[in-house]
Coordinates of C-alpha atoms and ligand atoms in Angstrom, one line a residue:
M140 CA 32.0 -55.9 17.0
K141 CA 32.3 -52.1 16.5
K142 CA 35.3 -51.0 18.2
I143 CA 34.8 -48.8 21.5
K144 CA 37.1 -45.5 21.3
R145 CA 35.3 -43.4 23.7
I146 CA 32.6 -43.3 26.2
G147 CA 31.0 -41.4 28.7
I148 CA 30.2 -41.6 32.2
L149 CA 27.9 -39.5 34.7
T150 CA 27.1 -39.6 38.3
A151 CA 23.0 -38.9 38.9
G152 CA 21.0 -38.7 42.1
G153 CA 22.3 -38.3 45.6
D154 CA 25.6 -38.3 46.3
C155 CA 27.1 -41.2 48.4
P156 CA 30.4 -42.6 48.9
G157 CA 32.1 -44.8 46.4
L158 CA 30.8 -42.6 43.6
N159 CA 34.6 -41.5 43.1
A160 CA 35.7 -44.9 43.1
V161 CA 33.3 -46.4 40.5
V162 CA 34.3 -43.3 38.2
R163 CA 38.2 -44.0 38.7
A164 CA 37.5 -48.0 38.2
V165 CA 35.8 -47.3 34.8
S166 CA 38.2 -44.9 33.9
K167 CA 41.4 -46.8 34.8
N168 CA 40.1 -50.0 33.0
A169 CA 39.4 -48.0 29.5
L170 CA 42.3 -46.1 29.8
R171 CA 44.4 -49.3 29.3
N172 CA 42.3 -50.5 26.6
D173 CA 43.0 -46.9 24.9
I174 CA 39.1 -45.9 25.1
E175 CA 38.9 -42.1 25.9
V176 CA 36.5 -41.3 28.7
L177 CA 34.5 -38.3 29.0
G178 CA 33.0 -37.2 32.4
F179 CA 29.5 -35.3 31.9
K180 CA 28.9 -32.7 34.7
N181 CA 25.7 -32.8 37.2
G182 CA 24.5 -36.1 36.0
F183 CA 22.0 -35.9 33.0
D184 CA 22.0 -32.3 33.2
G185 CA 25.7 -32.3 31.4
L186 CA 24.4 -34.7 28.9
V187 CA 21.5 -31.8 28.1
R188 CA 24.7 -29.0 28.2
N189 CA 27.3 -31.1 26.5
E190 CA 29.4 -29.7 29.9
Y191 CA 32.1 -32.5 30.5
M192 CA 35.4 -33.1 31.3
N193 CA 38.1 -35.0 29.6
I194 CA 38.9 -37.6 32.6
D195 CA 42.7 -39.0 32.3
A196 CA 44.9 -40.7 34.6
A197 CA 45.4 -37.7 36.4
A198 CA 42.0 -37.0 37.0
V199 CA 41.3 -40.1 39.0
T200 CA 44.2 -40.2 40.8
G201 CA 43.6 -40.3 44.5
I202 CA 39.9 -40.0 44.4
L203 CA 39.5 -44.0 45.4
T204 CA 39.1 -42.6 49.1
R205 CA 36.9 -39.2 48.8
G206 CA 33.5 -39.1 49.4
G207 CA 31.2 -37.1 47.0
T208 CA 31.8 -36.9 43.4
I209 CA 34.1 -35.1 41.2
L210 CA 31.8 -34.8 38.6
G211 CA 28.8 -33.4 40.5
T212 CA 25.6 -34.5 40.4
S213 CA 21.6 -33.8 40.3
N214 CA 18.6 -35.4 41.2
I215 CA 16.6 -32.8 39.5
A216 CA 18.1 -32.8 36.0
N217 CA 15.5 -35.3 34.0
P218 CA 16.2 -34.8 29.9
F219 CA 12.4 -36.1 29.6
K220 CA 10.8 -33.7 31.7
Y221 CA 13.6 -30.9 32.0
T222 CA 12.7 -28.2 34.4
L223 CA 16.1 -26.3 34.9
P224 CA 16.4 -22.9 33.6
P225 CA 17.1 -21.3 30.5
F226 CA 15.9 -24.3 29.1
G227 CA 12.9 -25.5 31.1
S228 CA 10.7 -24.6 34.3
P229 CA 8.9 -26.5 36.8
E230 CA 5.9 -24.9 35.6
E231 CA 6.7 -26.5 32.3
P232 CA 8.8 -29.2 31.9
K233 CA 10.8 -29.9 28.2
D234 CA 11.3 -33.1 26.9
L235 CA 15.3 -32.5 25.8
S236 CA 15.8 -36.2 25.7
K237 CA 17.0 -35.8 21.6
V238 CA 19.3 -32.9 22.7
A239 CA 20.9 -35.5 25.2
M240 CA 21.1 -38.1 22.4
H241 CA 22.5 -35.1 19.9
N242 CA 25.2 -34.7 22.4
F243 CA 25.9 -38.2 22.6
Q244 CA 26.5 -38.7 18.8
I245 CA 28.3 -35.2 18.4
N246 CA 30.8 -36.3 20.9
N247 CA 31.3 -39.5 19.2
L248 CA 30.8 -41.9 22.3
D249 CA 30.3 -45.4 21.7
A250 CA 28.5 -45.9 25.1
L251 CA 27.7 -44.4 28.2
V252 CA 27.9 -45.3 32.3
T253 CA 25.5 -44.5 34.3
V254 CA 25.9 -44.5 38.0
G255 CA 22.5 -44.0 40.3
G256 CA 19.5 -45.2 41.9
D257 CA 16.2 -46.0 40.8
G258 CA 15.5 -42.6 39.4
T259 CA 18.7 -42.7 37.2
L260 CA 18.4 -46.3 36.1
S261 CA 14.6 -45.3 35.0
M262 CA 15.8 -42.4 32.7
S263 CA 18.6 -44.9 31.5
K264 CA 16.1 -47.4 30.6
Q265 CA 14.3 -44.7 28.4
F266 CA 17.5 -43.8 26.6
V267 CA 18.1 -47.5 26.0
D268 CA 14.6 -47.8 24.8
L269 CA 15.7 -45.2 21.9
G270 CA 18.7 -47.2 20.9
V271 CA 21.3 -45.4 23.6
P272 CA 23.9 -48.2 24.6
I273 CA 24.0 -47.9 28.4
V274 CA 25.8 -49.9 31.4
G275 CA 24.1 -48.9 34.8
V276 CA 25.8 -49.1 37.8
P277 CA 23.8 -49.4 41.0
K278 CA 24.1 -46.8 43.8
T279 CA 22.3 -45.8 47.1
I280 CA 22.3 -45.7 50.4
D281 CA 18.6 -47.1 50.8
N282 CA 19.9 -50.6 48.7
D283 CA 16.4 -50.4 47.7
L284 CA 17.2 -52.0 44.1
S285 CA 16.1 -55.4 43.6
A286 CA 18.3 -56.6 40.8
T287 CA 21.5 -56.4 42.8
D288 CA 22.0 -58.0 46.3
Q289 CA 23.5 -54.7 47.4
T290 CA 24.1 -50.9 46.1
F291 CA 27.4 -49.5 46.7
G292 CA 27.2 -46.5 49.6
F293 CA 25.0 -48.7 51.7
D294 CA 27.7 -49.9 53.8
S295 CA 29.3 -46.5 54.6
A296 CA 25.9 -45.1 55.3
L297 CA 25.1 -48.1 57.6
S298 CA 28.3 -47.6 60.0
I299 CA 27.6 -44.3 60.5
C300 CA 24.0 -45.0 61.5
T301 CA 25.6 -47.7 63.5
E302 CA 28.1 -45.2 65.1
A303 CA 25.5 -42.9 66.1
I304 CA 23.4 -44.9 67.8
D305 CA 26.4 -46.3 69.9
R306 CA 26.9 -42.8 70.6
L307 CA 23.5 -42.1 71.5
H308 CA 23.5 -44.9 73.9
T309 CA 25.6 -42.9 76.6
T310 CA 23.5 -40.0 76.7
A311 CA 20.5 -42.1 76.7
Q312 CA 22.1 -44.0 79.5
S313 CA 22.9 -40.8 81.4
H314 CA 19.8 -38.9 81.7
H315 CA 17.6 -42.0 81.7
R316 CA 16.1 -40.8 78.1
V317 CA 14.4 -42.3 75.2
M318 CA 16.7 -41.1 72.4
I319 CA 15.4 -41.6 68.8
V320 CA 17.5 -41.9 66.0
E321 CA 16.1 -40.9 62.2
T322 CA 17.9 -42.6 59.4
M323 CA 17.1 -42.2 55.8
G324 CA 15.9 -44.9 53.4
R325 CA 13.3 -43.6 51.5
Y326 CA 10.5 -46.4 51.5
A327 CA 13.2 -48.8 52.3
G328 CA 13.7 -50.1 56.2
W329 CA 17.0 -51.5 55.4
L330 CA 19.2 -48.5 57.1
A331 CA 17.4 -48.7 59.9
L332 CA 16.7 -52.1 60.4
R333 CA 20.5 -53.2 59.8
S334 CA 21.7 -50.2 61.7
G335 CA 19.3 -51.0 64.7
I336 CA 20.5 -54.4 65.0
A337 CA 23.9 -53.8 65.0
G338 CA 23.8 -51.1 67.4
G339 CA 21.1 -52.7 69.8
G340 CA 18.2 -50.4 69.0
D341 CA 15.5 -51.5 71.7
I342 CA 12.3 -50.2 69.0
I343 CA 12.7 -50.4 65.2
L344 CA 10.2 -48.5 62.9
I345 CA 10.3 -49.5 59.4
P346 CA 7.7 -48.6 56.5
E347 CA 7.3 -52.4 55.8
I348 CA 5.9 -52.7 59.4
P349 CA 3.2 -49.9 60.2
Y350 CA 3.7 -49.0 63.6
N351 CA 1.0 -48.4 66.7
E352 CA 1.9 -45.2 68.9
D353 CA 0.8 -47.8 72.0
V354 CA 2.8 -50.8 71.0
I355 CA 6.1 -48.5 70.9
C356 CA 4.9 -47.2 74.3
E357 CA 4.2 -50.4 75.8
A358 CA 7.7 -51.4 74.5
I359 CA 9.3 -48.6 76.7
E360 CA 6.9 -49.4 79.4
N361 CA 8.0 -53.0 79.6
R362 CA 11.6 -52.1 79.7
K363 CA 11.0 -49.9 82.8
R364 CA 9.7 -52.8 84.3
R365 CA 12.7 -54.8 83.8
G366 CA 14.8 -51.9 85.2
K367 CA 15.8 -50.2 82.0
T368 CA 15.7 -46.6 82.4
F369 CA 16.5 -45.4 78.7
S370 CA 15.2 -46.9 75.5
I371 CA 17.0 -46.6 72.0
I372 CA 14.3 -46.0 69.0
V373 CA 15.7 -46.2 65.6
C374 CA 13.4 -44.8 63.0
S375 CA 13.4 -45.1 59.3
E376 CA 12.1 -41.5 57.8
G377 CA 9.6 -43.9 55.8
A378 CA 8.3 -45.2 58.8
R379 CA 4.2 -44.7 58.6
N380 CA 1.5 -45.8 61.5
E381 CA -1.2 -48.3 60.5
K382 CA -3.5 -46.0 58.5
G383 CA -0.2 -45.7 56.4
E384 CA 0.5 -42.1 57.3
M385 CA 4.0 -40.7 56.7
V386 CA 5.6 -37.9 57.8
I387 CA 6.6 -35.6 54.5
A388 CA 8.7 -32.7 54.8
K389 CA 8.1 -31.2 51.6
K390 CA 6.6 -32.1 48.1
V391 CA 9.0 -31.6 45.5
A392 CA 7.6 -31.9 42.0
E393 CA 10.9 -31.2 40.2
S394 CA 13.0 -34.1 41.6
T395 CA 13.4 -37.3 40.8
D396 CA 11.2 -38.2 44.1
A397 CA 8.0 -36.6 44.3
V398 CA 8.4 -36.0 48.0
R399 CA 10.8 -35.5 50.5
L400 CA 10.8 -37.3 53.7
G401 CA 12.2 -36.7 57.1
G402 CA 10.8 -35.6 60.5
V403 CA 8.9 -38.6 61.8
S404 CA 11.1 -38.7 64.7
N405 CA 10.0 -35.3 65.9
Y406 CA 6.3 -36.9 65.7
I407 CA 7.4 -40.1 67.4
G408 CA 9.4 -38.1 70.1
S409 CA 6.2 -36.2 70.8
V410 CA 3.9 -39.1 71.3
V411 CA 6.6 -40.9 73.7
E412 CA 6.5 -37.7 76.0
E413 CA 3.0 -37.6 76.2
K414 CA 1.7 -41.2 76.1
C415 CA 4.3 -42.6 78.1
H416 CA 5.6 -39.7 80.2
T417 CA 9.2 -40.0 79.5
E418 CA 11.7 -37.5 78.3
A419 CA 12.6 -37.8 74.5
R420 CA 15.3 -36.7 72.4
V421 CA 15.7 -36.5 68.6
C422 CA 18.4 -37.0 66.7
I423 CA 17.8 -36.9 62.4
L424 CA 21.1 -37.9 60.9
G425 CA 20.1 -36.3 57.6
H426 CA 23.0 -35.9 54.8
V427 CA 25.6 -36.9 57.4
Q428 CA 25.2 -40.4 56.6
R429 CA 26.0 -40.0 53.0
G430 CA 28.9 -38.1 53.7
G431 CA 32.5 -38.6 53.8
T432 CA 34.9 -41.4 52.9
P433 CA 33.2 -45.0 52.0
T434 CA 34.1 -47.9 53.9
A435 CA 36.4 -51.0 52.6
Y436 CA 33.5 -52.7 51.7
D437 CA 31.9 -49.9 49.5
R438 CA 35.5 -49.3 48.0
L439 CA 35.9 -52.7 46.9
L440 CA 32.2 -53.2 45.8
S441 CA 32.7 -49.6 43.9
T442 CA 35.8 -50.7 42.4
R443 CA 34.4 -54.0 41.1
Y444 CA 30.9 -52.6 39.8
G445 CA 33.3 -50.1 37.8
A446 CA 35.9 -52.6 36.1
K447 CA 32.9 -55.0 35.4
A448 CA 31.2 -52.1 33.7
L449 CA 33.8 -51.1 31.4
D450 CA 34.1 -55.4 30.9
L451 CA 30.3 -55.2 29.6
I452 CA 30.7 -52.4 27.2
L453 CA 33.8 -54.6 25.7
E454 CA 31.4 -57.2 25.2
G455 CA 28.6 -55.3 23.8
K456 CA 26.2 -55.7 26.7
H457 CA 24.8 -52.3 26.3
K458 CA 21.5 -52.7 27.9
H459 CA 22.8 -53.9 31.2
M460 CA 23.6 -53.1 34.8
V461 CA 26.2 -54.5 36.9
S462 CA 24.8 -56.5 39.8
L463 CA 26.1 -58.2 42.8
Q464 CA 25.0 -62.1 43.0
G465 CA 26.1 -63.5 46.1
P466 CA 29.8 -63.7 45.9
Q467 CA 30.0 -62.7 41.6
I468 CA 29.4 -59.5 40.0
K469 CA 27.5 -60.4 37.2
E470 CA 25.1 -58.5 34.9
V471 CA 20.9 -58.0 34.6
L472 CA 19.1 -55.9 31.9
I473 CA 18.4 -52.3 33.0
E474 CA 14.6 -52.7 32.6
D475 CA 14.6 -55.9 34.9
A476 CA 16.7 -53.3 37.5
V477 CA 13.9 -51.1 37.6
S478 CA 10.7 -52.7 37.9
K479 CA 10.2 -53.2 41.5
L480 CA 12.1 -51.8 44.4
K481 CA 13.6 -54.2 47.1
L482 CA 11.7 -54.0 50.7
V483 CA 12.4 -55.4 53.8
D484 CA 10.4 -58.7 54.2
P485 CA 8.5 -58.3 57.5
H486 CA 8.4 -62.1 58.1
G487 CA 12.4 -62.3 56.9
E488 CA 15.2 -63.4 58.5
E489 CA 16.5 -60.4 59.6
V490 CA 13.3 -58.9 61.4
Q491 CA 13.3 -62.4 63.1
T492 CA 16.8 -62.2 64.2
A493 CA 15.6 -59.0 65.7
L494 CA 12.6 -59.8 67.4
R495 CA 14.4 -63.0 68.8
V496 CA 16.7 -60.6 70.9
G497 CA 13.9 -58.5 72.3
T498 CA 13.7 -55.8 69.6
S499 CA 10.0 -54.1 69.0
F500 CA 8.8 -53.1 65.7
G501 CA 6.2 -51.0 67.3
S502 CA 3.5 -53.6 66.0
T503 CA 1.4 -56.4 67.4
E504 CA 1.3 -57.9 63.9
I505 CA 4.7 -59.2 63.6
K506 CA 5.6 -62.0 65.9
Ligands
F6P889 O1 17.7 -42.2 47.6 C1 18.8 -41.6 48.6 C2 18.5 -40.5 49.7 O2 19.4 -39.9 50.8 C3 17.2 -40.9 50.5 O3 17.3 -41.8 51.6 C4 16.4 -39.4 51.1 O4 15.3 -39.9 51.6 C5 16.7 -38.6 49.8 O5 17.8 -39.4 49.5 C6 17.1 -37.3 50.5 O6 17.2 -36.4 48.8 P1 17.8 -35.1 49.1 O7 19.4 -35.1 48.9 O8 17.4 -34.9 47.9 O9 17.6 -34.5 50.1

């Protein structure tokens, strides 16, 4: 097998806690194997522009606990549909994948580690198909990748959402209001579901279980009849009604995500005030969920993922993504990792648990 002397690493897509912990683990494991590491800046953009930093021991000292990414990131820079000036534009996207591959070669790289979510791993698969040796690391607060039990970043976001729900209880109880907290998660309801259960939310709205406005109001009225003068609704940004309608904040053609979600809780708030005649307030958590230091769980998972990613490179497994499977870190083919999203099972154990403790999903279909 070819001796590995030099690798590249990039972090792409939305930032989240744990990215630096992965960069640190990959680099530390590489340096102890006498492998040089180039850190490409701002995701795949750095590979297109050939902008990188040399990662030595000093560069990764003290970054385990830091949020964000020392390399920078981008969820716009797609080498296959490049829209950033001066090389491309949103009106005229260019295929600059050959430029990225050229830069991979002139830097004498033996492999590339790509750290990202669905969009990043899909681009990684395209490069793998063109013969670039890549090991992927699954990141996203959405936890929506099917080929791993959990993505890093999710646990940190979950704890922030749960703490927010705890804090919102205070105002809800004191003012006898309905408080609606909106989590991120795109088309997957994991963040809302798990923080809703952990925070004791009364109503949880997720994309996988379409809501009915009357059922939401009925749940609030039921609580009132039992003497509960407040309610907490935990609402995923991707929550949709029975017609499948979602609230779209913006269409973003140039991003790896075609639409920007956010704001459905404002709509739910207006429904609660009009139909249930109850005062409502809305709290959209937004990027607070992605900020700050990783939890201990995410530091550990990121470190395990990063160390394993380098092991896979040494083993010549260059089309793979590291994956948590039960207690172990294993590997899966990148092509299998991007084939489908992992969504909440409306009939699964977690939804059933929430139902058993009296939580409503704003639907009569789920019992
Ligand atoms: O995929 C992670 C995520 O935080 C989603 O939950 C959210 O919809 C999206 O990214 C927000 O992206 P941006 O940072 O571009 O607004």
